[in-house]
PDB file of C-alpha atoms in Angstrom:
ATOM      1  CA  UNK V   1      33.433 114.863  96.889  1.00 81.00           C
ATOM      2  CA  UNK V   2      33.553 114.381 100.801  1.00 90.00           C
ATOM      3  CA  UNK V   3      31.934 117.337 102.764  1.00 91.00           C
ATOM      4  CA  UNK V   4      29.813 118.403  99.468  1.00 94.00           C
ATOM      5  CA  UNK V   5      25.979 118.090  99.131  1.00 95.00           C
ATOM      6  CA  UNK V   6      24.763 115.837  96.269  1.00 96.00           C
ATOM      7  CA  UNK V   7      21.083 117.014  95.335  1.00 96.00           C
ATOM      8  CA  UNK V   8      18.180 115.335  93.574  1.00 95.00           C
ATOM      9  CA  UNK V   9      14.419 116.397  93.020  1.00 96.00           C
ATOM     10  CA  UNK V  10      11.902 114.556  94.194  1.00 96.00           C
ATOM     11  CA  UNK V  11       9.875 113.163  90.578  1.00 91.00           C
ATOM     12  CA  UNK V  12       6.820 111.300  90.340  1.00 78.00           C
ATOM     13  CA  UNK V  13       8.015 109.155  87.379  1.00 80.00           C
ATOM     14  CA  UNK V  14       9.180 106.263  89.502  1.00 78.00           C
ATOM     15  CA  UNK V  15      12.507 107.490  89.666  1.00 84.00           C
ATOM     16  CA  UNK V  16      13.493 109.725  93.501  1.00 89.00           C
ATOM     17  CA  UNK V  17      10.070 108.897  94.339  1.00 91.00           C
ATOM     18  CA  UNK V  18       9.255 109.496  97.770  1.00 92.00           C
ATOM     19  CA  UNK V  19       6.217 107.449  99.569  1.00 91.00           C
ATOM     20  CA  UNK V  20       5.442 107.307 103.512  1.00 91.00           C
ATOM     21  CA  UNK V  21       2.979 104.738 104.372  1.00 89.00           C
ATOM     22  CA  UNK V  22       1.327 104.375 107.632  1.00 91.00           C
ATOM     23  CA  UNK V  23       0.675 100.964 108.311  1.00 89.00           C
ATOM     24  CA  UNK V  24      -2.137  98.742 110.553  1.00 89.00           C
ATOM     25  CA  UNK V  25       0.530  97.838 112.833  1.00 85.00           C
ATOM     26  CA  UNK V  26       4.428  98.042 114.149  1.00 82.00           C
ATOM     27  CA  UNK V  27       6.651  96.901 111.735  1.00 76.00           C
ATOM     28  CA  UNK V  28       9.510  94.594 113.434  1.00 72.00           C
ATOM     29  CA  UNK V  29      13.657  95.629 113.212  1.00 67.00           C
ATOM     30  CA  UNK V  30      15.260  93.995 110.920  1.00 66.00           C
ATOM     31  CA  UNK V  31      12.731  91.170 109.396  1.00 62.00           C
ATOM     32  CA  UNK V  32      11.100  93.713 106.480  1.00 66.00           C
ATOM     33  CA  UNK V  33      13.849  93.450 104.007  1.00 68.00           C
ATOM     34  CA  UNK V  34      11.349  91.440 101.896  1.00 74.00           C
ATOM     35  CA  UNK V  35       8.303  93.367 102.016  1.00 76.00           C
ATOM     36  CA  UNK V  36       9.947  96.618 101.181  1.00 74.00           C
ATOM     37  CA  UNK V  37      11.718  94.405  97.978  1.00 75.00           C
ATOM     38  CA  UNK V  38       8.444  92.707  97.240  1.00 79.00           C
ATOM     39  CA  UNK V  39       6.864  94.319  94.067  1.00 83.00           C
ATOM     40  CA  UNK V  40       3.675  94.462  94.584  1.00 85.00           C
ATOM     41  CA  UNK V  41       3.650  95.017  98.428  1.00 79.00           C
ATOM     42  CA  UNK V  42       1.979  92.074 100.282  1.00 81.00           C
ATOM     43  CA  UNK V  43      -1.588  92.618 101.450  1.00 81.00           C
ATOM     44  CA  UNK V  44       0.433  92.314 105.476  1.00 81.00           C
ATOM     45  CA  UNK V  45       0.114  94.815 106.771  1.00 83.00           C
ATOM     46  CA  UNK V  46      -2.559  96.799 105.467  1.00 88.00           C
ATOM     47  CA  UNK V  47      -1.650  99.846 104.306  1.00 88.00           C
ATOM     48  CA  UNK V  48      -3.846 102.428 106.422  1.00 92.00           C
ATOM     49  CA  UNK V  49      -2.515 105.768 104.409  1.00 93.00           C
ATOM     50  CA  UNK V  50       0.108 106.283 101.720  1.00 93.00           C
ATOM     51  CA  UNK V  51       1.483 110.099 100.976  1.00 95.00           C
ATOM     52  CA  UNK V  52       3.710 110.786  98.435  1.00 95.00           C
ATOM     53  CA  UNK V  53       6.267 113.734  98.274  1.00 95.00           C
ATOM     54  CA  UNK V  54       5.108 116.191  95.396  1.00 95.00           C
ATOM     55  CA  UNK V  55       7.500 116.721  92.913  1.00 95.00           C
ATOM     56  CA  UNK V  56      10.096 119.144  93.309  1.00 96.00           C
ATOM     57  CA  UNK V  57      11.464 122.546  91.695  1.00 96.00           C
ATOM     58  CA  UNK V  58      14.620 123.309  91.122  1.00 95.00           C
ATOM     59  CA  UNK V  59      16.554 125.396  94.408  1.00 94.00           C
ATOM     60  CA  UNK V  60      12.997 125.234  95.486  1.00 97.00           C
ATOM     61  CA  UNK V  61      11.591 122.702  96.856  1.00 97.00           C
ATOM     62  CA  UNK V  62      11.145 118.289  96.761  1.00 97.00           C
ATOM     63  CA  UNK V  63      14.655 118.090  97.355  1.00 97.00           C
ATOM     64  CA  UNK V  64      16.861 115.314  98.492  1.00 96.00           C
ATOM     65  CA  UNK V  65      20.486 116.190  99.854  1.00 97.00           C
ATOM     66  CA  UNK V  66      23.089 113.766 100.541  1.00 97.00           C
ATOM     67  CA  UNK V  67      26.325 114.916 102.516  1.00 97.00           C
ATOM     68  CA  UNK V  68      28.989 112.075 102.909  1.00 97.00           C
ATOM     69  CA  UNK V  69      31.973 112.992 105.123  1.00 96.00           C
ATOM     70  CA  UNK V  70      33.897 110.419 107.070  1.00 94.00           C
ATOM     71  CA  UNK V  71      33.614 107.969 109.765  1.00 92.00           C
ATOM     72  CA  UNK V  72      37.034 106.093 110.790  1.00 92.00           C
ATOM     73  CA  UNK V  73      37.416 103.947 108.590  1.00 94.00           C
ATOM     74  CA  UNK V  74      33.840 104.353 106.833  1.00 95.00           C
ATOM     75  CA  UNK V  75      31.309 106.957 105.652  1.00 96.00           C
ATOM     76  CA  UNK V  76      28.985 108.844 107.338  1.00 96.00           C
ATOM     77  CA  UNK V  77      26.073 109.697 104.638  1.00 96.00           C
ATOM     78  CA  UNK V  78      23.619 112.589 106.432  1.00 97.00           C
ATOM     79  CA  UNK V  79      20.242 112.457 104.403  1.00 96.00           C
ATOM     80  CA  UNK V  80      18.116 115.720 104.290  1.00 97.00           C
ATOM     81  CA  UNK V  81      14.590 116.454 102.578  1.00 97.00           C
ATOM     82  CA  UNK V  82      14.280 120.289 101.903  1.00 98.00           C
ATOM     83  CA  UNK V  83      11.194 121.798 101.212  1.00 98.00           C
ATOM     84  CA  UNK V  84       8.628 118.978 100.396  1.00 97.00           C
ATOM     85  CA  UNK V  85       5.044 118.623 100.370  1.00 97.00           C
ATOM     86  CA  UNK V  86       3.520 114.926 100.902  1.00 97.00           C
ATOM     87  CA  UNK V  87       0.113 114.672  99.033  1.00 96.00           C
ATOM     88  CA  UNK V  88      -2.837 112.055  99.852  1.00 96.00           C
ATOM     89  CA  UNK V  89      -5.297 112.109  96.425  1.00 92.00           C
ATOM     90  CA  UNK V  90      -7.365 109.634  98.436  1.00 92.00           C
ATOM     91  CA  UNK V  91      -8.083 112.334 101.247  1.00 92.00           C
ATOM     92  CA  UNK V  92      -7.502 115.287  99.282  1.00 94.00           C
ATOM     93  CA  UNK V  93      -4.932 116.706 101.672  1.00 97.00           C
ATOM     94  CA  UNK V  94      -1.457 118.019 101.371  1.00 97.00           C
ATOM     95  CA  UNK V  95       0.907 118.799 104.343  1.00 95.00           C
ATOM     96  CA  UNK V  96       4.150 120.726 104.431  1.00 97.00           C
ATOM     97  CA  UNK V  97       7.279 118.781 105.919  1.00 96.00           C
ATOM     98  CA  UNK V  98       9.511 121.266 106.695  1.00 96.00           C
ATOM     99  CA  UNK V  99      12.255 123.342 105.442  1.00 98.00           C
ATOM    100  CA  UNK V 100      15.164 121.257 106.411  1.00 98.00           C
ATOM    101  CA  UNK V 101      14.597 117.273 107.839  1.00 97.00           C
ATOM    102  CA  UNK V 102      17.124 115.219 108.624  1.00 97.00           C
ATOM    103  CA  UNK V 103      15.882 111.683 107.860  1.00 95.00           C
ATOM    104  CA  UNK V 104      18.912 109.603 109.065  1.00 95.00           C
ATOM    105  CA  UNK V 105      22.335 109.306 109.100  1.00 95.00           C
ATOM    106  CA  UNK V 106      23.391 106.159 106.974  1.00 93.00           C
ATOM    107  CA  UNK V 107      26.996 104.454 108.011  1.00 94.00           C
ATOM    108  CA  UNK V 108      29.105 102.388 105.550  1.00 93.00           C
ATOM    109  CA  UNK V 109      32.398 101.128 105.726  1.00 91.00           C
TER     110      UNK V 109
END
């Protein structure tokens, strides 16, 4: 429904999983279609750090919130993480993300 958060938790079973990676250099616009498709990753670029969201509770936390509403003729799909905690078992460090991120705002038609 238009206007109405969808919600999902964060798992670590390979399904809503949530990975930032920090990378050996700048990654261009527009040519990484393949690498992020590319199972495994390519060895370019190096991978410098990868943190992965914890997995999330119920109204709690590790949550991913979708809100569609309209755009003209399109959709306008606002993308929020609420409440997550990235963890690096490499480093053994966690970090808080925040209680309410906007990641992007994703247009369709």
């Amino acid at each position: 429904m238009l206007g109405t958060a969808k919600t999902a938790l964060i798992n670590t079973n390979n399904e809503n999983l949530l990975t930032y990676r920090l990378f050996s250099l700048a990654l261009t616009l527009g040519g990484n279609s393949t690498y992020f498709c590319a199972s495994p990753l390519p060895d370019n670029p190096l991978v410098k750090e990868e943190w992965t969201g914890q997995a999330g509770v119920s109204n709690t936390s590790g949550i991913i919130e979708v809100t569609t509403t309209t755009n003209g003729s399109g959709y306008s799909h606002s993308i929020h993480l609420k409440s997550v905690t990235f963890n690096n078992p490499l480093a053994g460090s966690t970090f808080y993300y925040g209680d309410d991120i906007l990641i992007g705002t994703l247009l369709t038609n």
